[in-house]
Amino acid sequence: QVQLVESGGGLVQAGGSLRLSCAASGSILSINTMGWYRQAPGKQREWVIDITSGGSTRAADAVKGRFTISRDNAKNTVSLQMNSLKPEDTANYYCNANIVPLGFRRTVEYWGQGTQVTVSS
């Protein structure tokens, strides 16, 4: 069984920084893209940023220049460094990964349980 477990998050003032981490565990053959989504109250979940196994990154316009994603392929982890946080960044942040579990021949999409980020003005 494959799991994504997030850590980090919390309450920070506008302009501050936070770091989120996510670790994939279980029977994993390989991990393709890993990334983060977020969902604010009353809104749909939205894509934030992701990184391929080769290290190529993409970010939503709303976070470009402020959020940075990185991963450790040896440890199956992905991290999100969030700087210059704004109140509109307040949301529940979800780790996402496309993983090929052992015994599978295709990728399966997995989600973390979510971690709350609150930015006060």
Backbone as a ProteinNet text record, in pm:
[ID]
protein_1_A
[PRIMARY]
QVQLVESGGGLVQAGGSLRLSCAASGSILSINTMGWYRQAPGKQREWVIDITSGGSTRAADAVKGRFTISRDNAKNTVSLQMNSLKPEDTANYYCNANIVPLGFRRTVEYWGQGTQVTVSS
[TERTIARY]
84.2	0	88.2	51.9	129.7	60.2	139.9	85.3	169.2	103.7	171.6	142	247.8	231.6	296.4	216.3	263.3	302.8	389.6	424.7	450.3	446.7	464.4	330.4	326.2	203.5	191.1	81.8	58.9	14.2	35.4	-8	114.2	106	217.2	160.7	234.6	191.7	224.5	151.4	178.3	323.1	385.6	525.5	619.4	565.7	647.4	666.4	730.2	763.4	719.1	691.3	661.5	718.1	743.1	793.3	706.6	659	582.6	667.7	648.8	717.6	617.5	651.7	565.3	654.5	625.3	702.3	611.6	655.8	583.9	644.3	557.7	606.6	520.4	574.3	500.6	573.3	499.1	554.8	557.4	665.6	679.5	784	746.4	842.5	911.3	831	886.9	785.6	837.6	752.4	777.3	673.8	686.6	668.8	574.6	556.9	504.9	559.8	511	476.5	378.9	340.5	248.7	197.3	109	-13.5	-124.5	-249.8	-296.4	-390.7	-448.2	-596.6	-665.9	-809.8	-846.4	-896.3	-942.6	-1090.1	-1139.1	-1280.8	-1373.9	-1467.6	-1564.4	-1513	-1390.7	-1333	-1292.4	-1272.8	-1226.9	-1078.4	-1038.2	-896.1	-824.4	-708.1	-633.3	-488.3	-433.9	-294.1	-206.8	-96.6	-5.2	129.7	191.7	328.3	360.5	450.6	492.8	633.8	685.5	822.4	828.9	896.4	911.3	1025.6	1037.3	1146.4	1281.8	1283	1407.9	1439.6	1347.3	1372.5	1310.7	1236.9	1170.2	1050.8	1035.5	930	834.3	713	612.1	540	498.4	427	313	206.7	95.6	140.5	80.5	119.3	108	9.1	-15.1	99.4	183.7	289.7	429.5	438.3	569.9	654.6	779.9	870.7	862.9	761	745.9	756.9	706.8	709.1	813.2	882.6	982.9	959.5	966.1	948.1	1079.7	1103.2	1221.4	1186.3	1268.4	1242.9	1373.3	1363.3	1475.4	1429.7	1476.9	1431.3	1474.9	1586.3	1635.7	1547.5	1488.4	1405.1	1256.2	1222.6	1081.2	1008.9	1073.6	1014.2	1007.2	913	899.7	873.8	931	916.1	868.1	797.5	747.5	790.7	876.1	919	833.3	761.5	670.4	721.1	755.3	804.6	707.2	724.1	639.3	491.5	450.9	313.7	212.5	98.6	-9.5	-134.3	-225.6	-350	-424	-415	-483.6	-419.4	-304.1	-242	-303	-387	-450.9	-535	-506.7	-575.5	-526.2	-593.9	-545.7	-460.3	-336.2	-242	-230	-239.8	-237.1	-118	-47	60.4	-2.7	55.1	4.4	122.1	105.7	214.4	158.1	224.4	191.3	294.1	248.5	337.2	304.4	409	390.9	416.3	311.4	332	397.5	462.1	517.7	407.8	435.7	336.8	242.3	250.7	165.9	245	170.7	234.1	191.4	126.1	82.1	91	82.3	87.9	-48.1	-45.9	-165.4	-147.6	-251.7	-243.8	-276.9	-190.1	-209.4	-214.9	-286.5	-302.1	-265.8	-208.2	-187.8	-317	-312.6	-432.2	-460.5	-364	-379.3	-321.2	-266.3	-213.3	-253.6	-297.8	-352.9	-243.3	-254.5	-168.3	-258.4	-232.6	-311	-217.4	-246.4	-164.3	-249.5	-205.5	-280.9	-229.7	-320.6	-283.2	-236.5
-118.6	0	124.2	221.4	343.9	456.2	535.2	648.9	773.1	887.6	1016.3	1082.1	1118.8	1180.3	1317.5	1418.6	1556.5	1603.2	1701.7	1768.7	1915.6	1995	2138.6	2208.4	2328.1	2406	2477.6	2552.8	2626.5	2768.4	2851.6	2991.2	3081.8	3176.2	3268.5	3404.3	3508.6	3641.9	3666	3755.1	3791.9	3836	3788.7	3817.7	3712.6	3624.2	3519.5	3399.4	3296.3	3176	3050.9	2949.2	2817.2	2711.9	2596	2484.3	2362.2	2303.4	2179.9	2065.9	1948.8	1830.3	1717.5	1626.9	1511.1	1391.4	1281.4	1159.5	1048.9	983.8	868.3	741.8	652.1	525.9	411	291.1	172.2	98.9	16	-66.9	12.2	82.4	175.3	126.9	121.6	88.5	216.3	317.5	444.6	556.4	678.1	795.6	891.7	930.9	1028.4	1169	1242.1	1378.8	1382.4	1474.1	1502.8	1651	1683.4	1824	1857.3	1979.1	2029.6	2096.7	2072.6	2140.4	2209.8	2298.9	2362.8	2386.8	2394.5	2419.5	2514.7	2630.1	2729.3	2704.1	2750.4	2729.9	2784.1	2701	2742.5	2744.3	2699	2699.1	2558.8	2541.6	2413	2394.7	2270	2241.1	2288	2351.5	2402.6	2355.8	2336.4	2298.8	2417.1	2389.7	2495.3	2484.2	2367.2	2352.6	2204.6	2166.9	2027.4	2014.1	1891.7	1864.3	1722.2	1704.9	1572	1496.7	1370.3	1290.9	1342.8	1409.1	1465.6	1604.4	1660.5	1789.2	1909.6	1889.8	2002.2	2046.1	2176	2229.3	2319.6	2326.3	2418.6	2477.7	2602.8	2667.4	2750.9	2758.1	2844.3	2990.3	3073.1	3213.8	3280.1	3238.9	3302.5	3282.4	3182.3	3153.3	3163.7	3191	3201	3308.2	3271.4	3365.6	3365.3	3300	3294.4	3151.9	3054.6	2915	2838.7	2749	2665.1	2520	2432.5	2290.1	2217.2	2116.2	2033.7	1891.1	1796.8	1658.1	1583.7	1477.8	1387.7	1251	1212.7	1086.7	965.3	975.2	863.5	840	948.1	938	943.2	959.4	969.1	1082.9	1195.4	1310.3	1429.9	1517	1642.7	1751.7	1868.2	1979.4	2103.3	2186.9	2312.2	2424.9	2509.9	2628.1	2745.5	2804	2913.6	3040.7	3139	3267.3	3379.1	3491	3608.1	3570	3497.5	3447.4	3560.7	3537.4	3634.5	3572.5	3653.4	3597.2	3508.6	3540.2	3458.8	3322.8	3298.8	3165.3	3072.2	3126.3	3044.6	2934.7	2811.1	2695.3	2568.2	2462.1	2329.3	2281.4	2246	2206.9	2054.6	2000.6	1857	1816.7	1717.7	1656.4	1560.7	1559	1473	1405.2	1279.2	1207.7	1102.9	1086.6	981.2	871.4	760.6	654.2	523.9	450.6	315.1	220.5	162	71.2	-58.5	-129	-259.2	-350.9	-419.5	-509.7	-445.2	-312	-241	-207.1	-183.3	-143.8	-4	67.3	202.6	287.1	418.5	507.7	515.8	536.7	558.3	692.9	771.6	901.8	888.8	945.2	941	1082.7	1094.3	1222.3	1209	1315.4	1322.3	1363.7	1369.7	1399.6	1549.5	1629.7	1774.6	1834.6	1953.6	2026.6	2173.4	2231.5	2366	2472.2	2567.6	2686.2	2807.9	2886.5	3007	3127.2	3227	3346.7	3463.9	3523.2	3635.6	3768.2	3862.8	3993.2	4089.4
0	0	0	-80.5	-92.8	-16.6	53	127.2	102.4	107.6	107.6	242.1	311.2	443.2	440.7	471.6	468.7	607.8	611.2	736	704.6	810.8	793.3	797.2	749.4	754.1	886.5	899.8	1022.8	994.3	1094.4	1086.9	1073	979.8	957.6	918.5	947	906.5	758.9	700.2	561.4	546.3	438.2	415.1	469.9	549.4	610.2	518.9	574.4	498.9	573.8	497.4	551.6	457.5	512.3	431.8	457.1	348.3	355.8	301.3	360.2	311	293.9	204	177.3	149.1	216.3	197.4	145.6	40.6	-13.9	43.9	85.4	143	94.4	110	68.1	-42.5	-112.4	-219	-349.3	-371.2	-482.9	-580.6	-707.7	-812.1	-860.8	-888.9	-933.8	-910.6	-905.2	-887.8	-1001.9	-1067.9	-1176.2	-1118.2	-1165.6	-1118.3	-974.7	-896.6	-761.6	-756.1	-676.8	-672.5	-557.7	-562.8	-458.5	-519.8	-455.8	-487.4	-359.6	-374.9	-256.3	-275.7	-162.7	-166.1	-54.5	-93.6	2.9	32.4	145.9	180.5	72.4	29.6	-70.2	-212.6	-232.5	-366.7	-408.3	-539.1	-588.7	-562.5	-556.5	-543	-669.1	-650.9	-765.2	-760.4	-877.4	-890.4	-854.7	-785.3	-742	-811.8	-800.4	-847.7	-856.5	-951.2	-956.2	-1009.7	-996.4	-1037.6	-1091.3	-1203.2	-1261.5	-1193.2	-1224.8	-1167.6	-1214.8	-1327.3	-1378.5	-1325.6	-1249.6	-1186.6	-1255.5	-1363.1	-1428.7	-1344.6	-1331.1	-1245.1	-1323.9	-1274.7	-1325.6	-1205.9	-1218.4	-1108.6	-1164.3	-1087.4	-1123.7	-1117.9	-1200.5	-1204.5	-1068	-989.8	-860.2	-761.2	-785.5	-688.5	-747.7	-876.7	-940.7	-873.2	-850.1	-785.8	-634.2	-578.9	-432.3	-378.9	-453.3	-409.8	-489.7	-420.5	-484.8	-445	-543.1	-515.7	-537.9	-456.8	-472.5	-431.2	-472.9	-436.6	-417.1	-338.2	-315.1	-365.2	-481	-540	-457.9	-392.3	-311.9	-189.3	-138.6	-17.5	-49.2	-176.1	-217.6	-146.1	-140.5	-74.2	-168.3	-139.4	-211.6	-109.1	-133.4	-40.6	-114.4	-41	-95.9	-4.4	-54.4	19.7	-25	69.5	37.7	104.3	23.2	71.7	34.1	99	70.9	69.2	171	175.1	186.5	122.8	121.2	183.8	234.4	290.4	190.2	63.2	-37.5	-59.5	1.1	-2.8	102	187.4	290.2	226.4	263.7	206.1	272.9	241.9	277.4	159.4	187	82.5	78.1	-42.3	-63.5	-148.4	-102	-179.1	-280.7	-398.8	-507.3	-574.9	-609.8	-676.7	-770.4	-883.5	-978.9	-961.8	-908	-862.3	-934.7	-969.4	-1019.7	-902.1	-845.6	-733.7	-783.6	-693.3	-727.4	-778.5	-888.2	-944.3	-1043.4	-1055.8	-1150.7	-1276.9	-1385.3	-1510.9	-1552.6	-1463.3	-1495	-1369	-1389.1	-1273.9	-1207.3	-1079.8	-999.4	-930.4	-926.3	-862	-713.1	-632.1	-487	-430.8	-318.4	-250.3	-103.7	-48.5	94.6	163.3	294.7	371.3	380.8	342.6	346.9	473.2	458	572.5	557.7	668	662.4	667.5	578.3	578.9	594.7	697.1	722.2	726.8	645.2	638.7	687.9	796.2	853.3	797.1	787.7	730.8	837.8
[MASK]
+++++++++++++++++++++++++++++++++++++++++++++++++++++++++++++++++++++++++++++++++++++++++++++++++++++++++++++++++++++++++

